[in-house]
Tab-separated table of C-alpha atoms in Angstrom:
chain	number	residue	atom	x	y	z
M	3	GLY	CA	32.914	10.905	-41.948
M	4	ASP	CA	32.886	11.447	-38.270
M	5	LEU	CA	35.473	12.095	-35.353
M	6	ALA	CA	36.958	9.393	-35.209
M	7	ALA	CA	36.935	9.386	-39.073
M	8	ALA	CA	39.022	12.137	-39.829
M	9	VAL	CA	41.192	11.791	-37.053
M	10	THR	CA	41.789	7.861	-38.636
M	11	SER	CA	42.290	9.338	-41.710
M	12	TYR	CA	45.709	12.525	-40.406
M	13	LEU	CA	46.799	9.433	-37.675
M	14	PHE	CA	46.944	7.377	-42.336
M	15	ARG	CA	48.637	10.350	-43.052
M	16	ILE	CA	50.975	10.204	-40.760
M	17	LEU	CA	52.163	6.757	-40.240
M	18	GLY	CA	50.609	5.567	-43.098
M	19	GLU	CA	46.953	3.219	-44.059
M	20	SER	CA	48.045	-0.660	-42.092
M	21	GLU	CA	45.338	-1.927	-40.583
M	22	LEU	CA	47.168	-1.549	-37.169
M	23	VAL	CA	47.145	2.029	-38.113
M	24	ALA	CA	42.764	1.913	-38.540
M	25	ARG	CA	42.527	0.254	-35.880
M	26	LEU	CA	45.179	2.411	-33.345
M	27	LEU	CA	41.667	4.725	-32.500
M	28	PRO	CA	38.658	2.608	-31.614
M	29	ALA	CA	41.563	0.806	-29.119
M	30	MET	CA	43.011	3.666	-27.272
M	31	ALA	CA	39.440	5.041	-27.251
M	32	ALA	CA	37.906	1.532	-25.136
M	33	ALA	CA	41.725	1.561	-22.963
M	34	ALA	CA	40.861	5.180	-21.584
M	35	LEU	CA	37.051	4.074	-21.389
M	36	LEU	CA	37.691	1.613	-18.982
M	37	VAL	CA	40.084	4.002	-17.088
M	38	LEU	CA	37.783	6.539	-16.793
M	39	LEU	CA	35.372	4.022	-15.601
M	40	TRP	CA	37.221	3.863	-12.717
M	41	PHE	CA	36.344	7.166	-11.286
M	42	ALA	CA	32.941	6.182	-11.258
M	43	ARG	CA	33.826	5.620	-7.756
M	44	PRO	CA	31.899	7.747	-6.021
M	45	TYR	CA	28.697	6.859	-7.430
M	46	VAL	CA	28.934	2.788	-7.609
M	47	GLY	CA	30.654	2.094	-5.147
M	48	ARG	CA	34.567	0.694	-5.506
M	49	LEU	CA	33.000	-2.688	-6.637
M	50	GLY	CA	30.514	-1.536	-8.206
M	51	ALA	CA	33.226	0.259	-10.831
M	52	LEU	CA	36.487	-2.890	-10.880
M	53	VAL	CA	33.338	-5.133	-11.869
M	54	ALA	CA	31.256	-2.584	-14.961
M	55	GLY	CA	35.006	-2.213	-15.790
M	56	ALA	CA	35.072	-6.004	-16.209
M	57	LEU	CA	32.136	-5.961	-18.238
M	58	VAL	CA	32.985	-3.398	-20.631
M	59	ALA	CA	36.352	-5.203	-20.851
M	60	PHE	CA	34.973	-8.585	-21.735
M	61	SER	CA	32.013	-7.864	-23.459
M	62	PRO	CA	32.023	-8.412	-26.795
M	63	LEU	CA	30.031	-6.274	-28.226
M	64	PHE	CA	32.561	-3.444	-26.649
M	65	VAL	CA	35.131	-5.889	-28.228
M	66	VAL	CA	34.544	-6.145	-31.833
M	67	PHE	CA	33.937	-2.346	-31.773
M	68	SER	CA	37.258	-1.760	-30.350
M	69	ARG	CA	39.020	-3.087	-32.437
M	70	SER	CA	38.027	-1.957	-35.367
M	71	ALA	CA	37.467	0.972	-37.454
M	72	VAL	CA	33.645	1.099	-38.160
M	73	PRO	CA	30.835	3.421	-36.387
M	74	PHE	CA	29.864	3.679	-32.962
M	75	SER	CA	33.605	2.948	-31.738
M	76	ALA	CA	34.701	6.108	-30.262
M	77	GLY	CA	31.705	7.536	-28.410
M	78	THR	CA	31.119	5.727	-25.990
M	79	LEU	CA	34.077	7.531	-24.837
M	80	LEU	CA	32.822	10.717	-24.706
M	81	ALA	CA	29.580	9.690	-23.505
M	82	LEU	CA	30.629	8.386	-20.105
M	83	ALA	CA	33.513	12.050	-20.321
M	84	MET	CA	30.296	13.930	-20.532
M	85	VAL	CA	28.090	12.193	-17.376
M	86	LEU	CA	30.688	12.157	-15.138
M	87	SER	CA	32.159	16.000	-15.644
M	88	LEU	CA	28.482	16.986	-15.080
M	89	PHE	CA	27.880	14.887	-11.482
M	90	GLY	CA	31.655	15.370	-10.789
M	91	TYR	CA	30.434	19.629	-11.775
M	92	LEU	CA	27.452	18.979	-9.334
M	93	ARG	CA	29.136	17.321	-6.499
M	94	GLU	CA	31.931	20.172	-5.974
M	95	PRO	CA	31.918	23.497	-9.287
M	96	ARG	CA	35.301	23.311	-10.056
M	97	SER	CA	36.284	26.070	-13.286
M	98	TRP	CA	38.850	22.657	-14.721
M	99	LEU	CA	35.603	19.909	-14.912
M	100	VAL	CA	33.274	22.552	-16.890
M	101	PHE	CA	35.795	21.611	-19.831
M	102	PRO	CA	36.053	18.176	-19.956
M	103	LEU	CA	31.722	18.479	-19.678
M	104	VAL	CA	31.767	21.485	-22.723
M	105	VAL	CA	34.575	19.788	-24.941
M	106	SER	CA	32.453	16.621	-24.660
M	107	LEU	CA	28.884	17.823	-25.236
M	108	ALA	CA	30.314	20.083	-28.199
M	109	LEU	CA	32.108	17.034	-29.404
M	110	ALA	CA	29.663	14.070	-29.225
M	111	PRO	CA	27.225	15.689	-32.766
M	112	LEU	CA	30.454	15.044	-34.360
M	113	THR	CA	31.020	11.747	-33.456
M	114	ASP	CA	28.599	8.849	-33.657
M	115	ALA	CA	25.012	8.275	-32.188
M	116	VAL	CA	25.813	6.553	-29.152
M	117	ALA	CA	27.210	10.459	-27.809
M	118	VAL	CA	24.281	12.137	-29.026
M	119	SER	CA	22.676	8.966	-27.470
M	120	ALA	CA	24.321	10.562	-24.601
M	121	ALA	CA	23.889	14.189	-25.119
M	122	ILE	CA	20.339	13.662	-25.125
M	123	ALA	CA	20.015	12.003	-22.407
M	124	ILE	CA	22.122	14.681	-20.027
M	125	LEU	CA	19.673	17.330	-21.442
M	126	ALA	CA	16.719	15.820	-20.625
M	127	PHE	CA	17.327	14.837	-16.897
M	128	ILE	CA	18.735	18.894	-16.146
M	129	ALA	CA	15.188	19.230	-17.477
M	130	ILE	CA	13.405	17.250	-15.538
M	131	GLU	CA	15.419	17.279	-12.408
M	132	VAL	CA	14.974	21.662	-13.113
M	133	SER	CA	11.752	21.378	-14.001
M	134	PHE	CA	9.606	18.744	-11.542
M	135	LEU	CA	12.088	17.957	-8.498
M	136	GLY	CA	13.414	21.437	-8.059
M	137	SER	CA	17.179	20.118	-7.586
M	138	ASN	CA	18.564	22.042	-5.766
M	139	GLU	CA	22.181	20.841	-6.870
M	140	MET	CA	21.237	22.264	-10.640
M	141	THR	CA	20.403	25.203	-9.415
M	142	ARG	CA	23.171	25.597	-7.365
M	143	ALA	CA	25.320	24.525	-10.325
M	144	TRP	CA	24.075	26.541	-12.833
M	145	GLU	CA	23.905	29.656	-10.487
M	146	THR	CA	27.845	29.045	-10.183
M	147	PHE	CA	29.267	28.654	-13.710
M	148	ARG	CA	26.643	31.287	-13.733
M	149	ARG	CA	28.620	33.630	-12.117
M	150	SER	CA	31.868	33.092	-13.559
M	151	PRO	CA	32.835	34.798	-16.960
M	152	LEU	CA	35.972	32.087	-17.601
M	153	GLN	CA	33.525	29.355	-17.338
M	154	TRP	CA	30.593	30.410	-20.114
M	155	VAL	CA	32.570	32.206	-21.943
M	156	SER	CA	34.997	29.448	-22.379
M	157	ALA	CA	32.093	27.033	-22.770
M	158	LEU	CA	30.817	28.944	-25.578
M	159	LEU	CA	34.090	29.212	-27.579
M	160	VAL	CA	33.903	25.669	-27.844
M	161	LEU	CA	30.318	25.588	-28.584
M	162	GLY	CA	31.082	26.853	-32.289
M	163	ALA	CA	35.075	25.760	-32.572
M	164	ALA	CA	33.209	22.152	-32.333
M	165	LEU	CA	30.092	23.694	-34.494
M	166	GLU	CA	32.468	24.970	-37.145
M	167	LEU	CA	33.935	22.019	-37.666
M	168	GLY	CA	31.190	20.127	-37.487
M	169	LEU	CA	29.712	22.639	-40.268
M	170	THR	CA	33.365	21.685	-41.867
M	171	HIS	CA	34.212	18.284	-41.686
M	172	PHE	CA	36.990	18.413	-40.410
M	173	GLY	CA	38.142	21.059	-42.808
M	174	THR	CA	38.138	17.686	-45.771
M	175	SER	CA	34.652	19.006	-46.934
M	176	LEU	CA	33.354	22.268	-47.670
M	177	HIS	CA	30.089	21.752	-50.492
M	178	ARG	CA	28.704	19.191	-47.313
M	179	THR	CA	27.104	20.354	-44.035
M	180	GLY	CA	25.356	19.059	-41.773
M	181	LEU	CA	26.770	17.504	-38.049
M	182	PRO	CA	28.045	13.856	-38.603
M	183	GLY	CA	27.101	12.110	-34.812
M	184	LEU	CA	23.516	13.632	-35.635
M	185	ARG	CA	23.370	11.774	-39.644
M	186	GLN	CA	24.078	8.797	-37.914
M	187	TRP	CA	22.237	9.200	-35.268
M	188	THR	CA	18.409	10.566	-37.330
M	189	ASP	CA	19.774	7.203	-39.863
M	190	MET	CA	18.497	5.048	-37.322
M	191	PHE	CA	15.454	6.310	-37.716
M	192	ALA	CA	15.780	6.111	-41.559
M	193	THR	CA	13.018	4.268	-43.822
M	194	PRO	CA	12.065	2.374	-45.450
M	195	ARG	CA	12.168	-0.560	-42.494
M	196	ASP	CA	16.027	-3.146	-44.175
M	197	SER	CA	14.514	-7.052	-42.535
M	198	ARG	CA	15.582	-6.235	-38.598
M	199	ALA	CA	13.634	-8.991	-36.630
M	200	PRO	CA	11.589	-7.351	-33.272
M	201	GLU	CA	13.272	-9.121	-31.376
M	202	TYR	CA	17.404	-8.453	-32.759
M	203	HIS	CA	18.336	-6.284	-29.477
M	204	PHE	CA	16.982	-8.428	-27.670
M	205	ALA	CA	18.330	-11.909	-29.239
M	206	LEU	CA	21.676	-9.906	-29.747
M	207	LEU	CA	22.198	-8.650	-25.733
M	208	LEU	CA	21.063	-12.603	-24.716
M	209	ALA	CA	22.865	-14.220	-27.461
M	210	TYR	CA	26.849	-11.622	-26.349
M	211	ASP	CA	25.615	-9.930	-23.054
M	212	TRP	CA	23.475	-12.112	-21.266
M	213	PRO	CA	26.077	-11.659	-18.239
M	214	LEU	CA	25.194	-7.187	-18.218
M	215	LEU	CA	22.213	-7.771	-20.105
M	216	LEU	CA	20.444	-9.046	-16.774
M	217	LEU	CA	23.037	-7.764	-13.754
M	218	GLY	CA	22.492	-4.418	-15.435
M	219	SER	CA	18.778	-4.752	-15.402
M	220	ALA	CA	18.360	-6.308	-11.292
M	221	GLY	CA	20.154	-2.510	-10.895
M	222	PHE	CA	17.672	-1.072	-12.624
M	223	LEU	CA	14.678	-2.562	-11.669
M	224	THR	CA	16.499	-2.525	-7.479
M	225	LEU	CA	16.610	1.936	-8.427
M	226	ALA	CA	13.883	1.745	-9.850
M	227	TRP	CA	11.973	0.256	-6.950
M	228	ARG	CA	14.707	2.573	-3.731
M	229	LEU	CA	13.677	6.408	-5.598
M	230	ARG	CA	9.695	5.231	-5.974
M	231	ARG	CA	9.187	6.813	-2.301
M	232	PRO	CA	11.945	8.805	-1.863
M	233	SER	CA	13.301	9.299	1.323
M	234	ARG	CA	12.436	11.737	4.297
M	235	ALA	CA	15.061	12.290	6.603
M	236	THR	CA	17.249	14.784	5.470
M	237	PRO	CA	20.717	14.386	6.753
M	238	LEU	CA	21.280	16.713	9.717
M	239	ARG	CA	23.804	15.336	10.655
M	240	LEU	CA	25.913	15.272	8.057
M	241	ARG	CA	28.876	18.602	6.899
M	242	SER	CA	27.389	20.034	4.248
M	243	GLY	CA	29.935	18.233	1.836
M	244	GLN	CA	28.951	15.302	2.705
M	245	ALA	CA	25.151	15.730	2.452
M	246	LEU	CA	25.913	17.518	-0.607
M	247	ARG	CA	27.531	14.301	-1.932
M	248	LEU	CA	25.113	12.362	-0.899
M	249	ARG	CA	22.566	13.793	-3.331
M	250	SER	CA	24.790	14.311	-6.204
M	251	GLY	CA	25.127	9.743	-5.888
M	252	GLN	CA	20.979	10.292	-5.523
M	253	ALA	CA	21.064	11.947	-8.719
M	254	PHE	CA	23.619	9.996	-10.586
M	255	GLN	CA	21.336	7.047	-9.910
M	256	ARG	CA	18.328	8.968	-11.440
M	257	PHE	CA	20.105	9.545	-14.499
M	258	LEU	CA	20.588	6.050	-15.124
M	259	LEU	CA	17.208	4.941	-14.887
M	260	VAL	CA	16.546	8.384	-17.112
M	261	GLY	CA	19.432	7.368	-19.314
M	262	THR	CA	18.873	4.267	-20.167
M	263	SER	CA	15.030	4.359	-19.953
M	264	LEU	CA	15.303	6.760	-22.806
M	265	SER	CA	18.537	4.237	-24.774
M	266	ALA	CA	15.803	1.499	-24.392
M	267	LEU	CA	12.769	3.735	-26.122
M	268	THR	CA	15.429	4.654	-28.892
M	269	LEU	CA	16.286	0.961	-29.582
M	270	ALA	CA	12.643	0.334	-29.785
M	271	LEU	CA	12.350	3.099	-32.455
M	272	THR	CA	15.006	2.344	-34.813
M	273	THR	CA	14.922	1.390	-38.300
M	274	GLN	CA	17.421	0.050	-39.206
M	275	ARG	CA	19.357	-3.349	-38.341
M	276	GLU	CA	23.253	-2.318	-37.258
M	277	ALA	CA	24.282	-4.424	-33.821
M	278	GLY	CA	26.576	-0.442	-33.237
M	279	GLN	CA	23.436	0.224	-31.976
M	280	LEU	CA	23.890	-1.911	-28.268
M	281	LEU	CA	26.326	0.669	-27.326
M	282	LEU	CA	23.789	3.056	-26.471
M	283	VAL	CA	21.920	1.444	-23.494
M	284	LEU	CA	25.683	-0.884	-22.652
M	285	LEU	CA	27.426	1.325	-20.949
M	286	PRO	CA	24.155	2.939	-18.102
M	287	LEU	CA	23.800	-1.272	-18.017
M	288	ALA	CA	27.579	-2.294	-17.678
M	289	LEU	CA	27.182	0.981	-14.203
M	290	LEU	CA	23.780	-1.017	-13.457
M	291	ALA	CA	25.253	-3.689	-13.698
M	292	GLY	CA	28.374	-2.591	-10.859
M	293	TYR	CA	25.711	-1.149	-8.766
M	294	ALA	CA	23.544	-4.029	-7.866
M	295	VAL	CA	26.891	-6.247	-6.858
M	296	GLU	CA	28.077	-3.726	-4.810
M	297	GLU	CA	24.862	-3.435	-3.627
M	298	ALA	CA	24.300	-7.421	-3.047
M	299	VAL	CA	28.324	-8.360	-2.490
M	300	THR	CA	27.498	-5.875	0.834
M	301	ALA	CA	24.013	-7.988	2.302
M	302	ILE	CA	25.237	-11.098	1.543
M	303	ASP	CA	25.765	-12.877	4.864
M	304	TRP	CA	28.822	-15.205	3.741
M	305	SER	CA	29.278	-16.784	7.096
M	306	VAL	CA	27.050	-19.432	5.489
M	307	LEU	CA	29.648	-20.769	3.635
M	308	ARG	CA	31.518	-22.186	6.487
M	309	ARG	CA	29.451	-25.222	6.034
M	310	TRP	CA	28.974	-25.255	2.851
M	311	TRP	CA	32.166	-24.636	0.962
M	312	PRO	CA	32.404	-28.599	-0.227
M	313	ALA	CA	29.281	-27.191	-2.880
M	314	LEU	CA	31.030	-24.990	-3.512
M	315	ALA	CA	34.555	-25.574	-4.370
M	316	GLY	CA	33.332	-28.432	-5.870
M	317	SER	CA	31.032	-25.830	-8.537
M	318	LEU	CA	33.490	-24.143	-8.765
M	319	LEU	CA	35.641	-26.437	-9.931
M	320	LEU	CA	33.483	-27.648	-12.708
M	321	LEU	CA	32.837	-24.556	-14.343
M	322	ALA	CA	36.320	-24.336	-14.336
M	323	TYR	CA	37.021	-27.355	-16.940
M	324	SER	CA	33.655	-26.021	-18.510
M	325	ALA	CA	35.089	-22.610	-19.406
M	326	LEU	CA	38.507	-23.833	-20.529
M	327	LEU	CA	36.465	-26.396	-23.451
M	328	MET	CA	34.155	-23.080	-24.167
M	329	THR	CA	37.193	-21.478	-25.310
M	330	GLU	CA	38.336	-24.408	-27.490
M	331	CYS	CA	35.427	-24.048	-28.391
M	332	SER	CA	35.155	-21.201	-29.662
M	333	SER	CA	38.266	-21.286	-31.662
M	334	PRO	CA	37.806	-21.982	-35.282
M	335	GLU	CA	39.114	-26.010	-34.811
M	336	GLY	CA	36.151	-26.357	-32.541
M	337	VAL	CA	35.878	-29.990	-30.941
M	338	PRO	CA	35.644	-33.308	-31.066
M	339	PRO	CA	32.188	-34.287	-30.159
M	340	LEU	CA	33.172	-36.554	-26.763
M	341	ASP	CA	34.364	-33.135	-25.033
M	342	ARG	CA	30.906	-31.640	-26.656
M	343	PHE	CA	29.539	-35.193	-24.079
M	344	LEU	CA	31.935	-33.605	-21.721
M	345	LEU	CA	31.149	-29.680	-21.296
M	346	VAL	CA	27.789	-30.501	-20.838
M	347	LEU	CA	28.884	-32.716	-17.865
M	348	ALA	CA	30.550	-30.937	-16.341
M	349	PHE	CA	28.718	-27.941	-16.170
M	350	GLY	CA	24.817	-30.347	-15.251
M	351	SER	CA	26.066	-31.715	-12.534
M	352	ALA	CA	27.849	-28.247	-11.260
M	353	LEU	CA	24.320	-27.104	-11.340
M	354	PHE	CA	23.514	-29.802	-9.267
M	355	LEU	CA	25.924	-29.177	-6.618
M	356	ILE	CA	25.036	-25.531	-6.219
M	357	ALA	CA	21.327	-26.823	-6.243
M	358	ILE	CA	21.810	-28.913	-2.232
M	359	PRO	CA	22.272	-26.533	0.011
M	360	TYR	CA	19.239	-24.808	-0.924
M	361	PRO	CA	16.499	-26.785	1.120
M	362	THR	CA	18.857	-25.983	3.951
M	363	LEU	CA	19.648	-22.311	3.588
M	364	TYR	CA	16.758	-20.834	1.524
M	365	ARG	CA	17.432	-17.039	1.841
M	366	HIS	CA	21.202	-17.012	2.721
M	367	GLY	CA	21.884	-20.157	-0.395
M	368	SER	CA	22.557	-16.527	-2.165
M	369	ALA	CA	26.623	-16.440	-0.630
M	370	VAL	CA	26.986	-20.432	-2.693
M	371	ALA	CA	25.105	-18.861	-5.162
M	372	LEU	CA	26.746	-15.598	-5.948
M	373	PRO	CA	30.540	-16.879	-6.748
M	374	VAL	CA	29.310	-19.325	-8.376
M	375	VAL	CA	26.964	-17.467	-11.555
M	376	ALA	CA	30.031	-14.576	-11.096
M	377	VAL	CA	32.607	-17.384	-12.329
M	378	LEU	CA	29.170	-18.777	-15.062
M	379	ALA	CA	29.511	-15.728	-16.101
M	380	ALA	CA	33.029	-14.672	-15.980
M	381	ALA	CA	33.545	-18.029	-18.859
M	382	PHE	CA	30.679	-17.021	-20.710
M	383	VAL	CA	31.947	-13.423	-21.483
M	384	ALA	CA	35.362	-14.848	-22.174
M	385	HIS	CA	34.478	-17.162	-24.789
M	386	SER	CA	32.579	-15.369	-26.551
M	387	SER	CA	35.075	-12.292	-26.149
M	388	LEU	CA	37.728	-14.536	-27.817
M	389	ALA	CA	34.790	-15.964	-30.624
M	390	VAL	CA	33.712	-12.972	-31.321
M	391	THR	CA	37.897	-11.548	-32.593
M	392	PHE	CA	38.208	-14.533	-35.415
M	393	ASP	CA	37.451	-14.102	-38.414
M	394	ASP	CA	35.124	-16.239	-39.645
M	395	GLY	CA	31.711	-15.644	-40.357
M	396	ALA	CA	30.164	-17.514	-37.151
M	397	GLU	CA	29.283	-14.121	-35.757
M	398	PHE	CA	25.327	-12.135	-36.635
M	399	ALA	CA	26.491	-9.104	-34.699
M	400	VAL	CA	28.863	-8.515	-37.392
M	401	ASP	CA	28.804	-8.052	-41.261
M	402	ALA	CA	30.104	-10.502	-43.637
M	403	ARG	CA	33.687	-10.775	-42.909
M	404	LEU	CA	36.877	-11.667	-44.900
M	405	THR	CA	37.843	-15.339	-45.786
M	406	GLY	CA	41.720	-16.511	-46.158
M	407	ARG	CA	40.700	-15.862	-49.927
M	408	ALA	CA	40.562	-11.946	-49.787
M	409	GLU	CA	44.759	-11.411	-49.278
M	410	GLN	CA	45.532	-13.700	-52.750
M	411	PHE	CA	42.343	-12.063	-55.214
M	412	GLN	CA	44.026	-8.567	-54.060
M	413	GLN	CA	47.484	-10.336	-55.342
M	414	THR	CA	45.563	-12.118	-58.204
M	415	LEU	CA	44.638	-8.542	-58.633
M	416	ASP	CA	47.510	-6.801	-58.850
M	417	GLY	CA	48.937	-9.287	-61.591
M	418	LEU	CA	47.181	-9.139	-63.803
M	419	ALA	CA	46.889	-5.359	-63.846
M	420	ALA	CA	50.804	-5.618	-64.029
M	421	GLU	CA	50.209	-8.509	-67.223
M	422	ARG	CA	47.306	-6.437	-69.091
M	423	GLY	CA	48.013	-2.905	-68.264
M	424	GLY	CA	44.314	-0.299	-68.123
M	425	THR	CA	41.841	-0.092	-66.480
M	426	ILE	CA	40.024	-2.359	-63.930
M	427	VAL	CA	36.296	-2.285	-62.992
M	428	VAL	CA	35.046	-3.830	-59.557
M	429	ASP	CA	31.147	-3.983	-59.339
M	430	GLU	CA	30.453	-1.114	-57.327
M	431	GLY	CA	27.897	-3.408	-55.053
M	432	LEU	CA	31.065	-5.116	-53.437
M	433	LEU	CA	32.925	-1.437	-51.666
M	434	PRO	CA	32.086	-2.568	-48.166
M	435	ALA	CA	33.163	-6.041	-48.590
M	436	LEU	CA	36.632	-5.594	-50.925
M	437	GLY	CA	36.809	-1.478	-50.592
M	438	TRP	CA	39.662	-1.965	-47.074
M	439	THR	CA	41.792	-5.010	-49.267
M	440	LEU	CA	41.843	-3.192	-52.158
M	441	ARG	CA	42.822	0.333	-51.668
M	442	ASP	CA	46.191	-0.049	-53.089
M	443	SER	CA	45.297	-1.577	-56.191
M	444	PRO	CA	44.920	-0.734	-59.686
M	445	VAL	CA	41.269	-0.801	-59.513
M	446	VAL	CA	38.294	1.339	-59.699
M	447	PHE	CA	34.744	0.469	-57.867
M	448	GLY	CA	32.150	1.268	-60.571
M	449	GLY	CA	31.609	3.458	-63.619
M	450	PRO	CA	31.620	2.172	-67.185
M	451	VAL	CA	33.234	-0.917	-68.091
M	452	ALA	CA	34.273	-0.899	-72.231
M	453	GLY	CA	37.224	-1.147	-72.055
M	454	ALA	CA	39.045	-2.516	-69.026
M	455	ALA	CA	42.029	-5.084	-69.256
M	456	ALA	CA	39.251	-6.729	-66.256
M	457	VAL	CA	36.283	-6.913	-64.969
M	458	VAL	CA	34.776	-8.126	-60.998
M	459	ALA	CA	31.956	-8.604	-60.246
M	460	PRO	CA	29.795	-11.669	-58.646
M	461	PRO	CA	29.421	-15.125	-61.082
M	462	ASN	CA	25.649	-15.170	-62.336
M	463	ALA	CA	26.441	-10.894	-63.087
M	464	GLY	CA	29.295	-11.611	-66.175
M	465	PRO	CA	29.126	-7.994	-68.824
M	466	ASP	CA	28.604	-8.017	-72.310
M	467	GLY	CA	32.409	-8.832	-73.758
M	468	PHE	CA	33.649	-10.682	-71.455
M	469	VAL	CA	33.907	-14.521	-70.416
M	470	GLY	CA	34.813	-15.623	-66.820
M	471	LEU	CA	37.916	-16.485	-66.051
M	472	GLY	CA	39.792	-18.854	-63.817
M	473	GLU	CA	37.389	-19.934	-60.488
M	474	VAL	CA	34.974	-18.399	-58.357
M	475	TRP	CA	36.383	-16.683	-55.978
M	476	ARG	CA	34.441	-16.822	-52.010
M	477	LEU	CA	35.572	-13.762	-49.768
M	478	ALA	CA	33.275	-13.036	-47.187
M	479	GLU	CA	31.204	-15.147	-45.270
M	480	GLY	CA	28.198	-13.373	-43.207
M	481	TRP	CA	25.086	-15.026	-41.006
M	482	TYR	CA	21.919	-12.773	-39.829
M	483	PRO	CA	19.806	-16.608	-37.929
M	484	GLU	CA	16.294	-15.976	-39.889
M	485	GLN	CA	14.475	-17.196	-36.135
M	486	LEU	CA	16.777	-15.651	-33.263
M	487	LEU	CA	15.116	-17.081	-30.402
M	488	ARG	CA	15.929	-20.440	-31.274
M	489	PRO	CA	16.585	-22.342	-27.618
M	490	ARG	CA	18.373	-25.607	-29.561
M	491	GLY	CA	19.927	-23.457	-32.243
M	492	MET	CA	21.020	-20.622	-29.221
M	493	TRP	CA	22.503	-23.025	-27.310
M	494	ARG	CA	24.717	-24.814	-30.033
M	495	TRP	CA	25.584	-20.798	-31.447
M	496	LEU	CA	26.370	-19.827	-27.486
M	497	VAL	CA	28.940	-22.495	-26.978
M	498	TYR	CA	30.257	-24.303	-30.115
M	499	ARG	CA	29.944	-21.707	-32.707
M	500	GLU	CA	27.712	-23.047	-35.413
M	501	PRO	CA	24.733	-21.127	-36.964
M	502	TYR	CA	21.458	-22.229	-37.356
M	503	GLY	CA	20.820	-20.007	-40.252
M	504	GLU	CA	21.985	-19.589	-44.051
M	505	LEU	CA	25.656	-18.562	-44.323
M	506	LYS	CA	25.280	-15.803	-47.141
M	507	THR	CA	28.625	-14.935	-48.959
M	508	VAL	CA	29.984	-12.580	-51.111
M	509	GLU	CA	31.350	-14.339	-54.729
M	510	VAL	CA	32.810	-12.113	-57.075
M	511	ARG	CA	34.553	-13.848	-60.375
M	512	ILE	CA	36.902	-12.771	-62.828
M	513	TYR	CA	36.675	-11.394	-66.563
M	514	VAL	CA	38.479	-10.082	-69.293
M	515	PRO	CA	37.104	-9.361	-73.174
M	516	THR	CA	35.940	-12.004	-74.907
M	517	VAL	CA	39.175	-10.658	-78.111
């Protein structure tokens, strides 16, 4: 496995195999990611760093991968660490910044595709800066690094240690060579293609993270417009340190454009359906969104709110009520039809109130609209983040989820094993769905069924010489829409969490010998 799997296996040996321990490492990595975003203040501003952190903290896709022991759960932290270390070194080439930069770059091929993608973006950015732009900051940093034996010798030692760990799979396997992070990255382009629709990634972003998508896209377009004609003015009146920090901020903006473009291109070329791939682009989008908000807030004339505050206050109250209803809708029980009608009515009334000042305010209407959009986006991400954590099959960004009967099924198998003795053979195709649930049960996944005390298989695949025992067990549910971009279906799913496609289930039956 990758770095996260290896560390989790050692935690299992120390703390035991429990769901809490399995989720511990991804949760700690996500918490550290939020802290690390605060150090992006010199590049996206104080408000921009707070907005980026809020979008990451409540992003449904970030949430689901920060609470699950699955691939793509730790690479984002390494990606941000290597980016901030690089630009910190460009601002002030200090020896202590080399260590986190080299360690994060060395661990990237051992972690997951997100870290590998960030490392590729950094290398591409450095090549562009040196080859085409003739970056003085990059040349200065390289000369400082080259003249310090402590820095480059330490970097070589760290890279060698990481390569050795990766090739030996962290001491757990010697018969296979390869770097798990690189292997995961190349597997995204494996053939043959699966059933992923062309609009899969766009639909996921639109369904789960539209605030991040829209704000990040606005930041990308703003930066691209500003950097297409670089300013010829030289900061003559600035001291050398201030000028260097200004240029490093501009370099960071160029990196965001390069990193986002490469991540989007990677997503467009992938062949496998996996929601975790979106984490490649979510972090740069969050930083771009923070930059866009920082720019918008400083450019808006907020004095117009003195006159139009009743419209703003009314809209915010209606949207707050809509947020409460949306949060109830995201629960497994849902809400009655009357509350659904009130939700649509409140939401429509809020939009009507916010539209009233526009004929008068013209270009100053953003001062009224921006707070309302912010509240609406906050309500949406809270609603979606709560919904994505529930154990049901209504989320098409995750695989099939276990139902409440899975634990009862495990207890039934344990009782059957104690009663009959012998081996219980489980169909090998059920390993992804039931492997964790049956990890401590006396069962074997795959293998010959002859002489088995019982067999667990799909209902229509009963083995010869065995007869079904009891009922059919529905143990997992999953859903994937055949047509992703259906406006009415997506709207009902966004608010009510009602799938607009066929629900796919994992059903099994227990078989015992006929004699």
